[in-house]
Coordinates of C-alpha atoms in Angstrom, one line a residue:
M1077 CA 26.0 -4.1 -27.4
S1078 CA 28.7 -2.2 -27.2
L1079 CA 30.9 -3.0 -23.5
F1080 CA 29.6 0.9 -22.4
H1081 CA 26.0 -0.4 -22.7
Q1082 CA 26.1 -3.4 -21.2
A1083 CA 28.5 -2.1 -18.0
A1084 CA 25.8 0.7 -18.1
Q1085 CA 22.8 -2.0 -18.3
A1086 CA 24.8 -4.3 -15.2
E1087 CA 24.9 -1.3 -13.1
A1088 CA 21.5 -0.2 -13.2
E1089 CA 20.3 -3.9 -12.1
A1090 CA 23.3 -4.1 -9.3
K1091 CA 21.1 -0.5 -8.2
V1092 CA 18.0 -2.6 -7.3
D1093 CA 16.8 -4.4 -4.2
S1094 CA 16.0 -7.6 -4.9
Y1095 CA 14.3 -8.0 -1.5
K1096 CA 10.5 -7.8 -1.8
A1097 CA 9.1 -6.1 1.4
W1098 CA 6.0 -7.7 2.8
P1099 CA 3.7 -4.7 2.3
M1100 CA 4.5 -5.4 -1.7
L1101 CA 4.0 -9.1 -1.4
Y1102 CA 0.5 -8.9 0.6
G1103 CA -0.9 -5.6 -1.9
R1104 CA 0.6 -6.3 -5.2
E1105 CA 1.0 -9.0 -7.5
S1106 CA 4.2 -9.6 -8.5
A1107 CA 3.2 -10.1 -12.6
P1108 CA 0.3 -7.8 -13.2
S1109 CA -1.5 -8.1 -16.3
D1110 CA -4.0 -6.1 -18.4
D1111 CA -6.1 -9.5 -18.8
V1112 CA -8.5 -10.3 -15.9
T1113 CA -5.9 -13.2 -13.7
M1114 CA -6.9 -15.1 -10.7
T1115 CA -4.8 -17.6 -8.8
M1116 CA -7.0 -19.8 -6.0
G1117 CA -5.2 -21.5 -3.1
V1118 CA -5.6 -23.1 0.2
E1119 CA -3.7 -23.5 3.4
M1120 CA -4.3 -25.5 6.8
Q1121 CA -2.8 -25.9 9.5
P1122 CA -4.1 -28.5 11.6
T1123 CA -2.2 -28.8 15.2
F1124 CA -1.8 -31.0 18.6
T1125 CA -1.1 -28.2 21.4
L1126 CA -1.0 -30.0 25.1
T1127 CA -0.9 -27.8 28.0
D1128 CA 0.7 -28.4 31.4
S1129 CA -0.3 -25.6 33.8
K1130 CA 0.6 -24.9 37.6
S1131 CA -3.4 -25.3 38.1
A1132 CA -4.2 -28.7 37.1
A1133 CA -8.3 -27.7 35.8
S1134 CA -6.1 -25.7 33.2
D1135 CA -4.0 -28.7 32.0
K1136 CA -5.2 -29.8 28.5
S1137 CA -4.8 -31.7 25.2
E1138 CA -6.4 -30.9 21.9
F1139 CA -6.7 -31.4 18.3
S1140 CA -7.6 -28.6 16.4
F1141 CA -7.2 -26.6 13.1
Q1142 CA -5.4 -23.0 13.8
R1143 CA -5.7 -22.2 10.6
L1144 CA -8.3 -23.3 7.5
R1145 CA -7.9 -21.1 4.4
W1146 CA -8.9 -20.5 1.7
Y1147 CA -7.8 -17.5 -0.8
M1148 CA -8.3 -16.3 -4.4
K1149 CA -5.9 -13.2 -5.8
G1150 CA -4.9 -11.9 -9.3
S1151 CA -4.9 -8.7 -11.6
I1152 CA -8.1 -7.5 -12.5
T1153 CA -6.2 -5.0 -15.0
K1154 CA -2.4 -4.1 -14.8
D1155 CA -3.2 -1.2 -12.6
V1156 CA -5.4 -3.0 -10.0
D1157 CA -5.1 -6.1 -8.1
Y1158 CA -7.2 -8.2 -5.8
L1159 CA -7.2 -10.7 -3.1
V1160 CA -10.2 -12.5 -1.0
V1161 CA -9.5 -14.6 2.0
T1162 CA -11.8 -16.8 3.9
E1163 CA -11.0 -18.4 7.3
W1164 CA -11.8 -20.6 9.9
A1165 CA -9.6 -20.8 12.4
R1166 CA -8.9 -21.3 16.3
N1167 CA -7.8 -17.7 17.3
G1168 CA -9.4 -14.6 18.5
V1169 CA -10.0 -12.7 15.8
T1170 CA -14.2 -12.6 15.8
S1171 CA -15.0 -14.5 19.1
A1172 CA -12.2 -14.6 21.6
A1173 CA -14.2 -16.4 23.8
N1174 CA -14.5 -19.8 22.4
G1175 CA -11.3 -19.2 20.1
S1176 CA -13.1 -19.7 16.9
A1177 CA -13.3 -17.6 13.9
R1178 CA -15.1 -17.3 10.5
V1179 CA -13.2 -14.7 9.0
F1180 CA -14.3 -13.0 5.6
R1181 CA -11.7 -10.5 4.1
A1182 CA -11.4 -8.5 0.7
S1183 CA -9.3 -5.4 -0.8
A1184 CA -8.5 -3.9 -4.2
T1185 CA -4.4 -2.5 -4.9
F1186 CA -4.5 0.2 -7.2
R1187 CA -0.8 0.3 -8.3
D1188 CA 1.5 3.1 -9.1
V1189 CA -0.9 5.4 -8.0
F1190 CA 0.6 9.3 -10.2
D1191 CA 3.7 7.2 -10.2
M1192 CA 4.6 7.8 -6.8
T1193 CA 2.4 5.4 -4.4
N1194 CA -0.2 2.1 -4.1
I1195 CA -3.5 2.6 -2.5
Q1196 CA -4.9 -0.7 -0.7
V1197 CA -8.3 -0.1 0.1
G1198 CA -10.4 -3.3 2.2
S1199 CA -9.6 -5.8 5.0
M1200 CA -6.0 -6.0 4.9
I1201 CA -3.3 -7.1 7.2
V1202 CA -1.7 -3.9 9.3
P1203 CA 1.5 -3.3 9.5
F1204 CA 3.6 -3.0 12.5
G1205 CA 6.3 -4.9 13.8
H1206 CA 7.5 -8.4 11.8
A1207 CA 6.8 -11.2 13.9
F1208 CA 2.7 -10.8 13.7
Y1209 CA 2.9 -9.6 10.0
V1210 CA 5.3 -12.3 8.3
P1211 CA 3.1 -14.9 6.3
A1212 CA 1.4 -17.4 8.7
G1213 CA 2.9 -20.0 6.0
I1214 CA 6.6 -19.6 6.5
A1215 CA 6.5 -18.1 10.0
P1216 CA 9.4 -20.2 12.4
W1217 CA 7.1 -20.6 14.9
V1218 CA 4.1 -21.7 15.9
N1219 CA 2.4 -18.9 17.9
Y1220 CA 3.3 -15.3 19.2
T1221 CA 4.9 -14.3 22.3
R1222 CA 2.3 -12.5 24.9
M1223 CA 4.3 -9.0 24.1
T1224 CA 3.1 -9.3 20.3
S1225 CA -0.3 -10.7 20.8
Q1226 CA -1.2 -8.3 23.7
L1227 CA 0.6 -5.2 22.2
Y1228 CA 0.2 -5.7 18.7
G1229 CA -3.1 -8.1 18.5
C1230 CA -5.4 -6.4 21.2
G1231 CA -7.0 -2.8 21.1
S1232 CA -6.0 -2.8 24.8
I1233 CA -3.3 -3.5 27.5
G1234 CA -4.6 -6.2 29.6
C1235 CA -6.8 -7.9 26.8
T1236 CA -7.1 -11.5 28.0
A1237 CA -4.3 -13.4 27.6
D1238 CA -4.3 -16.3 24.6
G1239 CA -1.5 -18.6 25.8
G1240 CA 0.2 -18.4 22.7
E1241 CA -2.8 -19.3 20.9
I1242 CA -3.3 -16.3 18.8
V1243 CA -2.0 -17.3 15.3
T1244 CA -4.0 -15.6 12.4
N1245 CA -2.3 -11.8 11.1
I1246 CA -4.2 -8.8 12.2
F1247 CA -6.9 -7.6 9.7
K1248 CA -8.5 -4.8 9.7
T1249 CA -11.1 -2.7 7.6
G1250 CA -9.3 0.6 6.0
V1251 CA -7.0 2.4 3.5
M1252 CA -3.8 2.0 3.3
A1253 CA -0.7 4.0 1.0
F1254 CA 2.6 1.6 0.3
N1255 CA 5.1 1.4 -1.5
Q1256 CA 9.3 0.3 -1.3
I1257 CA 11.8 2.6 -3.1
N1258 CA 14.5 1.2 -4.3
L1259 CA 17.7 3.4 -2.7
G1260 CA 20.7 1.6 -5.0
N1261 CA 23.9 -1.4 -3.9
D1262 CA 21.2 -3.9 -2.6
S1263 CA 19.2 -1.1 -0.6
S1264 CA 15.6 0.2 -0.1
L1265 CA 13.0 2.2 2.3
T1266 CA 9.5 0.6 2.8
Y1267 CA 6.6 3.1 3.6
T1268 CA 3.4 2.2 5.1
A1269 CA 0.6 4.7 6.0
G1270 CA -3.1 3.8 6.4
V1271 CA -6.5 5.0 9.0
Y1272 CA -8.0 1.6 9.8
N1273 CA -11.3 1.0 11.7
S1274 CA -10.9 0.9 15.9
T1275 CA -10.5 -1.3 17.9
G1276 CA -7.8 -4.4 17.9
V1277 CA -8.9 -8.2 16.7
K1278 CA -12.6 -7.9 17.8
Q1279 CA -13.0 -5.5 14.9
Q1280 CA -15.1 -3.3 16.5
D1281 CA -16.3 0.3 15.6
E1282 CA -18.4 1.9 18.0
G1283 CA -16.7 4.8 18.0
D1284 CA -16.2 7.9 15.1
Q1285 CA -12.0 8.0 15.6
K1286 CA -9.8 5.6 13.4
D1287 CA -6.7 4.0 14.2
F1288 CA -3.7 5.1 12.2
N1289 CA -0.8 2.4 11.8
G1290 CA 2.5 4.0 10.0
S1291 CA 5.9 2.0 9.4
L1292 CA 9.2 3.1 8.1
E1293 CA 11.4 -0.4 6.9
F1294 CA 14.8 -0.2 5.9
H1295 CA 16.8 -2.9 4.0
K1296 CA 20.6 -3.0 3.1
G1297 CA 22.0 -6.4 2.5
S1298 CA 21.2 -8.6 5.5
I1299 CA 20.1 -5.5 7.9
W1300 CA 16.8 -5.1 8.2
A1301 CA 15.7 -1.9 10.4
H1302 CA 12.0 -1.1 11.0
Y1303 CA 9.9 1.2 13.1
G1304 CA 6.1 0.6 13.5
L1305 CA 3.2 3.4 14.9
R1306 CA -0.5 2.9 16.3
L1307 CA -2.3 5.8 17.1
G1308 CA -5.8 4.5 17.8
S1309 CA -8.6 4.5 20.4
A1310 CA -10.8 2.1 22.4
Q1311 CA -14.2 2.1 23.6
I1312 CA -15.2 0.1 26.3
N1313 CA -19.1 -0.6 27.5
A1314 CA -20.2 2.5 25.1
G1315 CA -18.1 5.0 27.5
P1316 CA -15.5 7.4 26.2
E1317 CA -13.2 6.5 23.3
L1318 CA -9.7 6.2 25.2
D1319 CA -6.7 7.1 23.2
R1320 CA -4.1 4.0 22.0
E1321 CA -0.4 4.5 21.2
R1322 CA 1.8 1.7 20.4
H1323 CA 5.6 1.6 19.4
A1324 CA 7.4 -0.9 17.6
F1325 CA 11.4 -1.1 16.8
V1326 CA 12.8 -4.5 14.8
L1327 CA 16.4 -5.4 13.9
R1328 CA 17.0 -8.6 11.7
Y1329 CA 20.2 -9.9 10.4
N1330 CA 19.5 -12.2 7.3
D1331 CA 16.7 -13.4 6.1
F1332 CA 15.0 -16.2 7.9
A1333 CA 13.4 -18.0 4.8
K1334 CA 16.4 -18.4 3.4
D1335 CA 19.7 -17.7 5.1
K1336 CA 21.8 -20.6 7.2
W1337 CA 21.1 -18.6 10.4
W1338 CA 19.4 -15.8 11.0
A1339 CA 18.6 -13.3 14.5
W1340 CA 16.0 -10.8 14.9
G1341 CA 14.7 -9.0 17.9
E1342 CA 11.8 -6.6 18.3
V1343 CA 10.7 -4.1 21.1
M1344 CA 7.4 -3.0 21.8
T1345 CA 5.9 -0.1 23.9
G1346 CA 2.2 0.5 24.8
K1347 CA 0.1 3.4 26.5
D1348 CA -3.5 3.5 27.2
E1349 CA -5.4 6.3 28.2
A1350 CA -7.6 5.1 31.5
P1351 CA -11.1 6.5 32.3
G1352 CA -12.1 8.7 34.8
G1353 CA -8.6 10.6 34.4
A1354 CA -6.6 8.2 36.1
A1355 CA -3.1 7.9 35.2
D1356 CA -2.3 6.1 31.8
L1357 CA -1.8 2.7 31.7
K1358 CA 1.8 1.7 30.8
A1359 CA 3.6 -1.8 28.9
K1360 CA 6.7 -2.6 27.4
G1361 CA 9.0 -5.9 26.4
Y1362 CA 10.7 -7.4 24.1
E1363 CA 11.5 -10.5 22.0
L1364 CA 15.2 -11.9 20.9
S1365 CA 15.2 -15.2 18.3
L1366 CA 17.7 -16.6 16.6
G1367 CA 17.5 -20.1 13.8
Y1368 CA 19.5 -21.9 12.7
K1369 CA 19.3 -24.2 9.1
L1370 CA 20.9 -27.8 10.6
T1371 CA 20.6 -29.0 7.3
P1372 CA 18.4 -27.6 4.0
K1373 CA 15.2 -29.8 5.2
W1374 CA 15.6 -29.6 9.4
E1375 CA 15.9 -25.9 11.2
A1376 CA 16.5 -25.4 15.1
V1377 CA 14.5 -22.0 16.3
A1378 CA 15.0 -20.4 19.9
R1379 CA 13.0 -17.4 21.4
Y1380 CA 13.1 -15.3 24.7
S1381 CA 10.8 -12.8 25.4
E1382 CA 9.5 -10.6 28.6
Y1383 CA 6.5 -8.4 28.9
D1384 CA 5.9 -5.9 31.2
P1385 CA 1.6 -5.3 31.1
N1386 CA 1.9 -2.1 33.9
T1387 CA 5.7 -0.4 34.2
S1388 CA 4.0 1.0 37.4
L1389 CA 3.9 -2.6 39.4
S1390 CA 6.8 -4.1 40.3
N1391 CA 6.8 -7.9 40.4
N1392 CA 5.0 -8.3 37.4
T1393 CA 7.0 -9.0 34.4
F1394 CA 6.1 -12.4 32.1
Q1395 CA 9.4 -14.6 31.0
E1396 CA 8.5 -17.4 27.6
T1397 CA 11.1 -19.4 26.3
S1398 CA 10.3 -21.2 23.2
L1399 CA 12.5 -24.1 21.2
G1400 CA 11.0 -25.0 17.8
L1401 CA 12.1 -27.2 15.3
T1402 CA 10.8 -27.0 12.0
Q1403 CA 11.1 -29.7 8.9
R1404 CA 10.2 -29.2 5.5
L1405 CA 8.7 -31.6 3.4
D1406 CA 7.8 -31.7 -0.4
R1407 CA 5.8 -29.4 -2.2
G1408 CA 6.0 -26.6 0.9
I1409 CA 4.2 -29.2 3.5
R1410 CA 6.1 -28.0 6.9
L1411 CA 5.5 -30.3 10.1
Q1412 CA 6.5 -27.9 13.3
Y1413 CA 7.5 -29.2 17.1
Q1414 CA 7.9 -26.7 19.8
A1415 CA 8.0 -26.0 23.3
D1416 CA 7.2 -23.1 25.4
R1417 CA 8.1 -22.3 29.1
I1418 CA 6.1 -19.1 30.4
R1419 CA 6.5 -17.5 34.0
N1420 CA 6.3 -14.3 36.0
D1421 CA 7.5 -12.7 38.6
S1422 CA 5.1 -13.4 40.9
N1423 CA 5.1 -17.0 40.6
T1424 CA 1.0 -17.2 39.6
I1425 CA 1.6 -18.3 36.2
E1426 CA 3.5 -21.8 35.1
D1427 CA 2.8 -22.9 32.2
N1428 CA 4.4 -25.3 29.4
I1429 CA 3.0 -25.4 26.1
F1430 CA 3.9 -28.0 23.8
T1431 CA 2.8 -28.1 20.3
V1432 CA 3.1 -30.1 16.7
R1433 CA 1.7 -28.6 13.8
V1434 CA 1.3 -29.1 9.9
T1435 CA 1.5 -26.4 7.6
V1436 CA 0.1 -27.8 3.6
P1437 CA -0.3 -25.3 1.1
F1438 CA -2.3 -25.7 -2.3
A1439 CA -2.2 -22.8 -4.8
K1440 CA -3.0 -23.3 -8.4
K1441 CA -3.5 -20.4 -11.2
I1442 CA -6.5 -20.7 -12.8
M1443 CA -6.9 -17.8 -15.0

C-alpha cells in the first residue's frame, strides 16, 4: 500500500467518531448478520433501603429487587434487529400504588432505511434527558432525582412522589426514527424523533393524541450537549385531553463510564395545561453530578438537585443531595452505596435515604 493510500485511510479513520450514542446502542446490534442471531441475558439488582423520615410513620427498612430483568436481542437479517425484555421490578411502571411491575417489551429496528435513518417499532426506551436514559446497569447512582422522575417519568406535574424509588428506564409503545451522523474530527450529531402512546409511566392511552418525543445530541471529544423535547397530552378521569410540554437541556464533560473524572448537568422545564381554563402549571429544576474514580475499582459520586413543582408559588422548592460510592467487582458486578438527603423550603419534607444495591449481569450469545 502506498504512503498516499495509508495517509488517506488514516485520515478517513480519524473522521469517524468512535463514540456510539445511546439510541444506537439501544436500537441496533453492533454486529448485524444475515443469519438469525440471539444473545440472552439477565440483570438483577437486589437492594436494601433504609428511609428515615420526618414522620415516624414513614420510616422503613426493606430488602427488594429494584430490577429483575430477562432479555434477548439479536438480528433477524442484517437489516432487521430485535429486542425482547421482561422485567419484574420495584417501580411505578405499571403499578404505582404498590411499587411492583411486571413488564413485557418488544421492538424491532429496521436499519439504514433508504440509507438515511433507522426505524424502531414497538415498545422502546424513550429519549428525553440523559439521567433516565443511561443504561440502568451502569448508572452512577441508584435512583433518580425528583425533577427527573416527575418531568421525565410522569405524565403530569405533581404525580405521586417516588422518594427516589423509581429506577427503571421509561418504555413506551410507538415508532421512532434515529441515527448518528459522523461530522468528522471525533464529533457526531445524533437525532431521534418518535410518536408514542400517552401517558407517562402508567402506559395509559385513553385519548386520541400521541406523544411526540425528539432529541438532538452533539458530541465532540470530551463534550456532550443534548436537547430533548416532549409534546404530549394527559387525560384524567375521562376528562378532556390536556397538553403537556417538556424541555430538557444536558451538558456533560468526560465519559462517566470510562474517564477518571466527569461532570454532568441537566436542566428541565415543564408546562401542563390545567382544566377549566385555569392558568397553566409550570415546573422547573436542575441537577449537577460529579464523579471521580478513586481507583480502577472504586468511584465516588456527588449529586445535587433542586426542583420547583409550581413556579407560581413561593417557598416550594425541593433540594436533594446525594453521595455515592461504587465498587466494581469481577464479571461486571457492581456494589453501590448511596445516601440521599431530601428537604423542601416549607420544611414539610425531611427524608434521609440510605441504599445498598448490587447489580449482577449475565449474558451469553446463543446463536
